[in-house]
Amino acid sequence: VDLDEGDFLIGAAVTDGAHDVMLFSDAAKAVRFDENDVRPMGRAARGVRGMSLDEGQRVIAMLVAESESQSVLTATENGFGKRTPISEYTRHGRGTKGMIAIQTSERNGKVVAAVLVNPDDEIMLITTGGVLVRTRVAEVREMGRATQGVTLIAVDDGSKLSGLQRVVESDTETLSSGDIPSDPSSDDPSDPSDPSSDSPSDPGRDDPSDPSRDNPTGPTEP
């Protein structure tokens, strides 16, 4: 993407043409529009306007609304936030200023994060002072858009909430010891390279046809 001076990329997502795109600004506004309102362009194109911003404002999150059962969790720099059903974010035209996502106030400060969550998810919050908190989404009250929210994390004087992310658990399964194939070079009793092997392939051991088997001095002359 070709960026103007002072602009920078804040998000990218793979879509299939059947969903809505949501943009959130640090001024606590949100816009939702059909992704087909953004026409396909080449890599080097500048793109089209997704959201109208006042001077000094910036977009802080881009989400792809895939399910109406999800909620949007918004968080502010002073540690407050809330969950709002995604259905409360109605479609607006692309390029507009959007709608209120959370009430702005001196208590809340600017919006620093917006993520899509499910009730059984967990989130991680981190402050500029290095404090990290992990909590369950279900513990964050679900509220309407035009509300101030509740305390997500207590921030110390001089600190701000700097980020919020949904915790994604790994789907990798660990193999049990019974699922790990054995090394044939170490466990095969018939391995002729093993000097301690009891395999019949060893001509000097346990061969009933060997006349020296029961005579430590070897065969005798008749």
PDB file of C-alpha atoms in Angstrom:
ATOM      1  CA  VAL A   1       0.000   0.000   0.000  1.00  0.00           C
ATOM      2  CA  ASP A   2       1.210   3.516  -0.791  1.00  0.00           C
ATOM      3  CA  LEU A   3       1.170   5.675   2.369  1.00  0.00           C
ATOM      4  CA  ASP A   4       1.047   9.441   2.694  1.00  0.00           C
ATOM      5  CA  GLU A   5       3.702  11.164   4.765  1.00  0.00           C
ATOM      6  CA  GLY A   6       2.954  10.700   8.460  1.00  0.00           C
ATOM      7  CA  ASP A   7       0.520   7.843   7.817  1.00  0.00           C
ATOM      8  CA  PHE A   8       1.129   4.223   8.816  1.00  0.00           C
ATOM      9  CA  LEU A   9      -0.528   0.817   8.537  1.00  0.00           C
ATOM     10  CA  ILE A  10      -2.569  -0.343  11.566  1.00  0.00           C
ATOM     11  CA  GLY A  11      -4.207  -3.539  10.296  1.00  0.00           C
ATOM     12  CA  ALA A  12      -4.686  -6.092   7.542  1.00  0.00           C
ATOM     13  CA  ALA A  13      -7.068  -9.036   7.222  1.00  0.00           C
ATOM     14  CA  VAL A  14      -8.064 -11.739   4.755  1.00  0.00           C
ATOM     15  CA  THR A  15     -11.758 -11.548   3.792  1.00  0.00           C
ATOM     16  CA  ASP A  16     -14.099 -13.382   1.444  1.00  0.00           C
ATOM     17  CA  GLY A  17     -16.369 -10.546   0.343  1.00  0.00           C
ATOM     18  CA  ALA A  18     -19.240 -11.552   2.620  1.00  0.00           C
ATOM     19  CA  HIS A  19     -18.532  -9.586   5.809  1.00  0.00           C
ATOM     20  CA  ASP A  20     -18.455  -6.079   7.240  1.00  0.00           C
ATOM     21  CA  VAL A  21     -15.385  -4.039   8.127  1.00  0.00           C
ATOM     22  CA  MET A  22     -15.247  -2.012  11.356  1.00  0.00           C
ATOM     23  CA  LEU A  23     -12.860   0.862  12.065  1.00  0.00           C
ATOM     24  CA  PHE A  24     -12.321   2.447  15.490  1.00  0.00           C
ATOM     25  CA  SER A  25     -10.669   5.778  16.289  1.00  0.00           C
ATOM     26  CA  ASP A  26      -8.930   6.967  19.442  1.00  0.00           C
ATOM     27  CA  ALA A  27     -11.729   9.551  19.710  1.00  0.00           C
ATOM     28  CA  ALA A  28     -14.132   6.712  20.650  1.00  0.00           C
ATOM     29  CA  LYS A  29     -15.908   6.592  17.292  1.00  0.00           C
ATOM     30  CA  ALA A  30     -16.605   3.523  15.133  1.00  0.00           C
ATOM     31  CA  VAL A  31     -17.770   2.973  11.585  1.00  0.00           C
ATOM     32  CA  ARG A  32     -19.102  -0.258  10.080  1.00  0.00           C
ATOM     33  CA  PHE A  33     -19.542  -0.844   6.352  1.00  0.00           C
ATOM     34  CA  ASP A  34     -19.824  -3.633   3.799  1.00  0.00           C
ATOM     35  CA  GLU A  35     -16.375  -4.728   2.665  1.00  0.00           C
ATOM     36  CA  ASN A  36     -17.625  -4.607  -0.933  1.00  0.00           C
ATOM     37  CA  ASP A  37     -17.756  -0.818  -0.546  1.00  0.00           C
ATOM     38  CA  VAL A  38     -13.970  -0.988  -0.899  1.00  0.00           C
ATOM     39  CA  ARG A  39     -13.167  -1.759  -4.504  1.00  0.00           C
ATOM     40  CA  PRO A  40     -10.266  -4.098  -5.346  1.00  0.00           C
ATOM     41  CA  MET A  41      -7.007  -2.273  -6.095  1.00  0.00           C
ATOM     42  CA  GLY A  42      -3.382  -3.054  -6.829  1.00  0.00           C
ATOM     43  CA  ARG A  43      -0.712  -3.347  -4.138  1.00  0.00           C
ATOM     44  CA  ALA A  44       0.744   0.098  -4.811  1.00  0.00           C
ATOM     45  CA  ALA A  45      -2.601   1.938  -4.616  1.00  0.00           C
ATOM     46  CA  ARG A  46      -3.375   4.459  -1.856  1.00  0.00           C
ATOM     47  CA  GLY A  47      -6.800   3.011  -1.193  1.00  0.00           C
ATOM     48  CA  VAL A  48     -10.066   4.771  -0.375  1.00  0.00           C
ATOM     49  CA  ARG A  49     -11.218   6.583   2.740  1.00  0.00           C
ATOM     50  CA  GLY A  50     -12.628   4.235   5.339  1.00  0.00           C
ATOM     51  CA  MET A  51     -13.335   6.736   8.128  1.00  0.00           C
ATOM     52  CA  SER A  52     -13.381  10.511   8.404  1.00  0.00           C
ATOM     53  CA  LEU A  53     -11.134  11.868  11.177  1.00  0.00           C
ATOM     54  CA  ASP A  54     -10.754  15.261  12.783  1.00  0.00           C
ATOM     55  CA  GLU A  55      -7.293  16.775  13.086  1.00  0.00           C
ATOM     56  CA  GLY A  56      -5.155  14.912  15.609  1.00  0.00           C
ATOM     57  CA  GLN A  57      -7.333  11.791  15.586  1.00  0.00           C
ATOM     58  CA  ARG A  58      -6.195   8.391  14.337  1.00  0.00           C
ATOM     59  CA  VAL A  59      -7.629   4.946  13.630  1.00  0.00           C
ATOM     60  CA  ILE A  60      -6.502   2.431  16.276  1.00  0.00           C
ATOM     61  CA  ALA A  61      -8.228  -0.797  15.153  1.00  0.00           C
ATOM     62  CA  MET A  62      -9.673  -2.572  12.133  1.00  0.00           C
ATOM     63  CA  LEU A  63     -11.981  -5.568  12.658  1.00  0.00           C
ATOM     64  CA  VAL A  64     -13.799  -7.951  10.327  1.00  0.00           C
ATOM     65  CA  ALA A  65     -17.293  -8.698  11.661  1.00  0.00           C
ATOM     66  CA  GLU A  66     -17.786 -12.393  10.914  1.00  0.00           C
ATOM     67  CA  SER A  67     -20.490 -13.292  13.458  1.00  0.00           C
ATOM     68  CA  GLU A  68     -23.291 -11.305  15.092  1.00  0.00           C
ATOM     69  CA  SER A  69     -22.851 -13.443  18.218  1.00  0.00           C
ATOM     70  CA  GLN A  70     -19.547 -11.739  19.020  1.00  0.00           C
ATOM     71  CA  SER A  71     -18.968  -8.613  21.074  1.00  0.00           C
ATOM     72  CA  VAL A  72     -16.580  -5.713  20.666  1.00  0.00           C
ATOM     73  CA  LEU A  73     -14.407  -5.078  23.709  1.00  0.00           C
ATOM     74  CA  THR A  74     -13.199  -1.482  23.792  1.00  0.00           C
ATOM     75  CA  ALA A  75     -10.571  -0.200  26.222  1.00  0.00           C
ATOM     76  CA  THR A  76      -9.323   3.271  27.115  1.00  0.00           C
ATOM     77  CA  GLU A  77      -5.904   4.543  28.140  1.00  0.00           C
ATOM     78  CA  ASN A  78      -6.964   5.019  31.775  1.00  0.00           C
ATOM     79  CA  GLY A  79      -7.893   1.349  32.189  1.00  0.00           C
ATOM     80  CA  PHE A  80     -11.644   1.417  31.551  1.00  0.00           C
ATOM     81  CA  GLY A  81     -13.634  -0.564  29.020  1.00  0.00           C
ATOM     82  CA  LYS A  82     -16.696  -2.621  28.181  1.00  0.00           C
ATOM     83  CA  ARG A  83     -18.195  -5.256  25.922  1.00  0.00           C
ATOM     84  CA  THR A  84     -20.849  -4.238  23.414  1.00  0.00           C
ATOM     85  CA  PRO A  85     -22.825  -6.642  21.193  1.00  0.00           C
ATOM     86  CA  ILE A  86     -21.652  -6.298  17.625  1.00  0.00           C
ATOM     87  CA  SER A  87     -25.303  -5.961  16.570  1.00  0.00           C
ATOM     88  CA  GLU A  88     -25.374  -2.483  18.190  1.00  0.00           C
ATOM     89  CA  TYR A  89     -22.872  -1.276  15.605  1.00  0.00           C
ATOM     90  CA  THR A  90     -25.151  -0.632  12.657  1.00  0.00           C
ATOM     91  CA  ARG A  91     -23.881  -0.041   9.151  1.00  0.00           C
ATOM     92  CA  HIS A  92     -22.858   3.491   8.219  1.00  0.00           C
ATOM     93  CA  GLY A  93     -21.530   4.729   4.957  1.00  0.00           C
ATOM     94  CA  ARG A  94     -17.829   4.277   4.327  1.00  0.00           C
ATOM     95  CA  GLY A  95     -15.898   7.491   4.915  1.00  0.00           C
ATOM     96  CA  THR A  96     -18.200   8.875   7.624  1.00  0.00           C
ATOM     97  CA  LYS A  97     -17.224   9.847  11.171  1.00  0.00           C
ATOM     98  CA  GLY A  98     -19.197   6.900  12.490  1.00  0.00           C
ATOM     99  CA  MET A  99     -20.994   6.363  15.771  1.00  0.00           C
ATOM    100  CA  ILE A 100     -20.088   6.443  19.462  1.00  0.00           C
ATOM    101  CA  ALA A 101     -18.241   3.305  20.575  1.00  0.00           C
ATOM    102  CA  ILE A 102     -17.747   4.387  24.207  1.00  0.00           C
ATOM    103  CA  GLN A 103     -18.456   7.629  26.043  1.00  0.00           C
ATOM    104  CA  THR A 104     -15.402   9.865  26.185  1.00  0.00           C
ATOM    105  CA  SER A 105     -14.563  11.615  29.429  1.00  0.00           C
ATOM    106  CA  GLU A 106     -11.599  12.803  31.458  1.00  0.00           C
ATOM    107  CA  ARG A 107     -11.969   9.614  33.479  1.00  0.00           C
ATOM    108  CA  ASN A 108     -11.653   7.346  30.440  1.00  0.00           C
ATOM    109  CA  GLY A 109      -9.141   9.157  28.267  1.00  0.00           C
ATOM    110  CA  LYS A 110      -8.559   8.089  24.670  1.00  0.00           C
ATOM    111  CA  VAL A 111      -9.502   4.697  23.250  1.00  0.00           C
ATOM    112  CA  VAL A 112      -6.420   2.487  22.815  1.00  0.00           C
ATOM    113  CA  ALA A 113      -7.892  -0.858  21.730  1.00  0.00           C
ATOM    114  CA  ALA A 114     -10.926  -2.600  20.243  1.00  0.00           C
ATOM    115  CA  VAL A 115     -11.085  -6.368  19.707  1.00  0.00           C
ATOM    116  CA  LEU A 116     -13.734  -8.949  18.805  1.00  0.00           C
ATOM    117  CA  VAL A 117     -14.344 -11.424  21.634  1.00  0.00           C
ATOM    118  CA  ASN A 118     -16.522 -14.344  22.688  1.00  0.00           C
ATOM    119  CA  PRO A 119     -17.766 -14.861  26.268  1.00  0.00           C
ATOM    120  CA  ASP A 120     -15.408 -17.802  26.879  1.00  0.00           C
ATOM    121  CA  ASP A 121     -12.290 -15.925  25.696  1.00  0.00           C
ATOM    122  CA  GLU A 122      -9.527 -14.469  27.835  1.00  0.00           C
ATOM    123  CA  ILE A 123      -7.704 -11.191  27.274  1.00  0.00           C
ATOM    124  CA  MET A 124      -4.305  -9.769  28.199  1.00  0.00           C
ATOM    125  CA  LEU A 125      -3.863  -6.118  29.183  1.00  0.00           C
ATOM    126  CA  ILE A 126      -0.525  -4.335  29.556  1.00  0.00           C
ATOM    127  CA  THR A 127       0.318  -0.866  30.827  1.00  0.00           C
ATOM    128  CA  THR A 128       3.145   1.484  29.922  1.00  0.00           C
ATOM    129  CA  GLY A 129       4.527   0.723  33.386  1.00  0.00           C
ATOM    130  CA  GLY A 130       4.966  -2.944  32.484  1.00  0.00           C
ATOM    131  CA  VAL A 131       2.011  -4.316  34.477  1.00  0.00           C
ATOM    132  CA  LEU A 132       0.414  -7.323  32.764  1.00  0.00           C
ATOM    133  CA  VAL A 133      -3.041  -8.669  33.653  1.00  0.00           C
ATOM    134  CA  ARG A 134      -4.892 -11.674  32.232  1.00  0.00           C
ATOM    135  CA  THR A 135      -8.654 -11.852  32.755  1.00  0.00           C
ATOM    136  CA  ARG A 136     -11.730 -13.617  31.435  1.00  0.00           C
ATOM    137  CA  VAL A 137     -13.982 -11.785  28.996  1.00  0.00           C
ATOM    138  CA  ALA A 138     -17.032 -13.007  30.926  1.00  0.00           C
ATOM    139  CA  GLU A 139     -15.912 -10.827  33.858  1.00  0.00           C
ATOM    140  CA  VAL A 140     -16.264  -7.668  31.740  1.00  0.00           C
ATOM    141  CA  ARG A 141     -19.821  -6.384  31.817  1.00  0.00           C
ATOM    142  CA  GLU A 142     -21.717  -6.188  28.518  1.00  0.00           C
ATOM    143  CA  MET A 143     -23.048  -2.658  28.005  1.00  0.00           C
ATOM    144  CA  GLY A 144     -24.474  -0.411  25.319  1.00  0.00           C
ATOM    145  CA  ARG A 145     -22.359   1.784  23.062  1.00  0.00           C
ATOM    146  CA  ALA A 146     -23.091   5.101  24.777  1.00  0.00           C
ATOM    147  CA  THR A 147     -21.718   4.110  28.197  1.00  0.00           C
ATOM    148  CA  GLN A 148     -18.394   4.757  29.962  1.00  0.00           C
ATOM    149  CA  GLY A 149     -17.572   1.182  30.880  1.00  0.00           C
ATOM    150  CA  VAL A 150     -16.020  -0.379  33.974  1.00  0.00           C
ATOM    151  CA  THR A 151     -12.503  -0.772  35.351  1.00  0.00           C
ATOM    152  CA  LEU A 152     -10.485  -3.328  33.386  1.00  0.00           C
ATOM    153  CA  ILE A 153      -7.126  -2.677  35.041  1.00  0.00           C
ATOM    154  CA  ALA A 154      -5.908  -0.281  37.718  1.00  0.00           C
ATOM    155  CA  VAL A 155      -3.174   1.945  36.294  1.00  0.00           C
ATOM    156  CA  ASP A 156      -0.584   3.664  38.474  1.00  0.00           C
ATOM    157  CA  ASP A 157      -0.027   7.412  38.391  1.00  0.00           C
ATOM    158  CA  GLY A 158       1.835   8.285  35.238  1.00  0.00           C
ATOM    159  CA  SER A 159       0.970   4.973  33.538  1.00  0.00           C
ATOM    160  CA  LYS A 160      -1.514   4.263  30.762  1.00  0.00           C
ATOM    161  CA  LEU A 161      -3.051   1.149  29.285  1.00  0.00           C
ATOM    162  CA  SER A 162      -0.981   0.560  26.169  1.00  0.00           C
ATOM    163  CA  GLY A 163      -2.515  -2.574  24.684  1.00  0.00           C
ATOM    164  CA  LEU A 164      -5.122  -5.319  24.862  1.00  0.00           C
ATOM    165  CA  GLN A 165      -5.162  -8.639  23.023  1.00  0.00           C
ATOM    166  CA  ARG A 166      -7.361 -11.725  22.969  1.00  0.00           C
ATOM    167  CA  VAL A 167      -5.511 -14.800  24.213  1.00  0.00           C
ATOM    168  CA  VAL A 168      -5.235 -17.454  21.515  1.00  0.00           C
ATOM    169  CA  GLU A 169      -4.533 -20.932  22.882  1.00  0.00           C
ATOM    170  CA  SER A 170      -2.283 -23.216  20.845  1.00  0.00           C
ATOM    171  CA  ASP A 171      -4.022 -26.040  18.993  1.00  0.00           C
ATOM    172  CA  THR A 172      -0.844 -28.098  18.897  1.00  0.00           C
ATOM    173  CA  GLU A 173      -1.280 -31.470  20.576  1.00  0.00           C
ATOM    174  CA  THR A 174       1.635 -33.034  22.409  1.00  0.00           C
ATOM    175  CA  LEU A 175       2.364 -36.626  21.462  1.00  0.00           C
ATOM    176  CA  SER A 176       2.207 -39.095  24.325  1.00  0.00           C
ATOM    177  CA  SER A 177       5.118 -41.473  24.772  1.00  0.00           C
ATOM    178  CA  GLY A 178       3.024 -44.239  23.246  1.00  0.00           C
ATOM    179  CA  ASP A 179       2.566 -42.182  20.075  1.00  0.00           C
ATOM    180  CA  ILE A 180       6.262 -41.625  19.519  1.00  0.00           C
ATOM    181  CA  PRO A 181       7.732 -44.214  17.148  1.00  0.00           C
ATOM    182  CA  SER A 182      10.695 -46.091  18.564  1.00  0.00           C
ATOM    183  CA  ASP A 183      14.144 -45.958  17.034  1.00  0.00           C
ATOM    184  CA  PRO A 184      14.547 -49.184  15.077  1.00  0.00           C
ATOM    185  CA  SER A 185      18.312 -48.995  15.461  1.00  0.00           C
ATOM    186  CA  SER A 186      18.056 -49.279  19.241  1.00  0.00           C
ATOM    187  CA  ASP A 187      15.008 -51.445  19.896  1.00  0.00           C
ATOM    188  CA  ASP A 188      15.145 -54.098  17.160  1.00  0.00           C
ATOM    189  CA  PRO A 189      16.387 -57.364  18.739  1.00  0.00           C
ATOM    190  CA  SER A 190      17.309 -58.650  15.315  1.00  0.00           C
ATOM    191  CA  ASP A 191      19.635 -55.772  14.548  1.00  0.00           C
ATOM    192  CA  PRO A 192      22.865 -57.470  13.451  1.00  0.00           C
ATOM    193  CA  SER A 193      24.846 -54.350  14.301  1.00  0.00           C
ATOM    194  CA  ASP A 194      24.033 -54.744  18.005  1.00  0.00           C
ATOM    195  CA  PRO A 195      26.786 -56.845  19.646  1.00  0.00           C
ATOM    196  CA  SER A 196      24.468 -57.742  22.532  1.00  0.00           C
ATOM    197  CA  SER A 197      21.699 -58.983  20.251  1.00  0.00           C
ATOM    198  CA  ASP A 198      20.273 -62.451  20.893  1.00  0.00           C
ATOM    199  CA  SER A 199      19.317 -62.814  17.267  1.00  0.00           C
ATOM    200  CA  PRO A 200      19.870 -66.235  15.643  1.00  0.00           C
ATOM    201  CA  SER A 201      21.807 -64.326  13.013  1.00  0.00           C
ATOM    202  CA  ASP A 202      24.700 -64.285  15.518  1.00  0.00           C
ATOM    203  CA  PRO A 203      26.549 -67.532  14.583  1.00  0.00           C
ATOM    204  CA  GLY A 204      28.299 -67.863  17.909  1.00  0.00           C
ATOM    205  CA  ARG A 205      25.320 -67.816  20.264  1.00  0.00           C
ATOM    206  CA  ASP A 206      22.368 -70.116  21.018  1.00  0.00           C
ATOM    207  CA  ASP A 207      22.743 -72.191  17.853  1.00  0.00           C
ATOM    208  CA  PRO A 208      21.641 -75.767  18.753  1.00  0.00           C
ATOM    209  CA  SER A 209      23.597 -77.142  15.812  1.00  0.00           C
ATOM    210  CA  ASP A 210      26.845 -75.670  17.119  1.00  0.00           C
ATOM    211  CA  PRO A 211      28.818 -78.589  18.698  1.00  0.00           C
ATOM    212  CA  SER A 212      30.778 -76.193  20.837  1.00  0.00           C
ATOM    213  CA  ARG A 213      27.670 -74.793  22.514  1.00  0.00           C
ATOM    214  CA  ASP A 214      27.881 -77.067  25.575  1.00  0.00           C
ATOM    215  CA  ASN A 215      31.649 -77.614  25.463  1.00  0.00           C
ATOM    216  CA  PRO A 216      33.685 -74.607  26.493  1.00  0.00           C
ATOM    217  CA  THR A 217      36.842 -76.169  25.018  1.00  0.00           C
ATOM    218  CA  GLY A 218      35.310 -76.633  21.620  1.00  0.00           C
ATOM    219  CA  PRO A 219      34.782 -79.853  19.640  1.00  0.00           C
ATOM    220  CA  THR A 220      36.985 -82.891  20.471  1.00  0.00           C
ATOM    221  CA  GLU A 221      38.612 -85.296  18.147  1.00  0.00           C
ATOM    222  CA  PRO A 222      36.830 -88.672  17.939  1.00  0.00           C
TER     223      PRO A 222
END
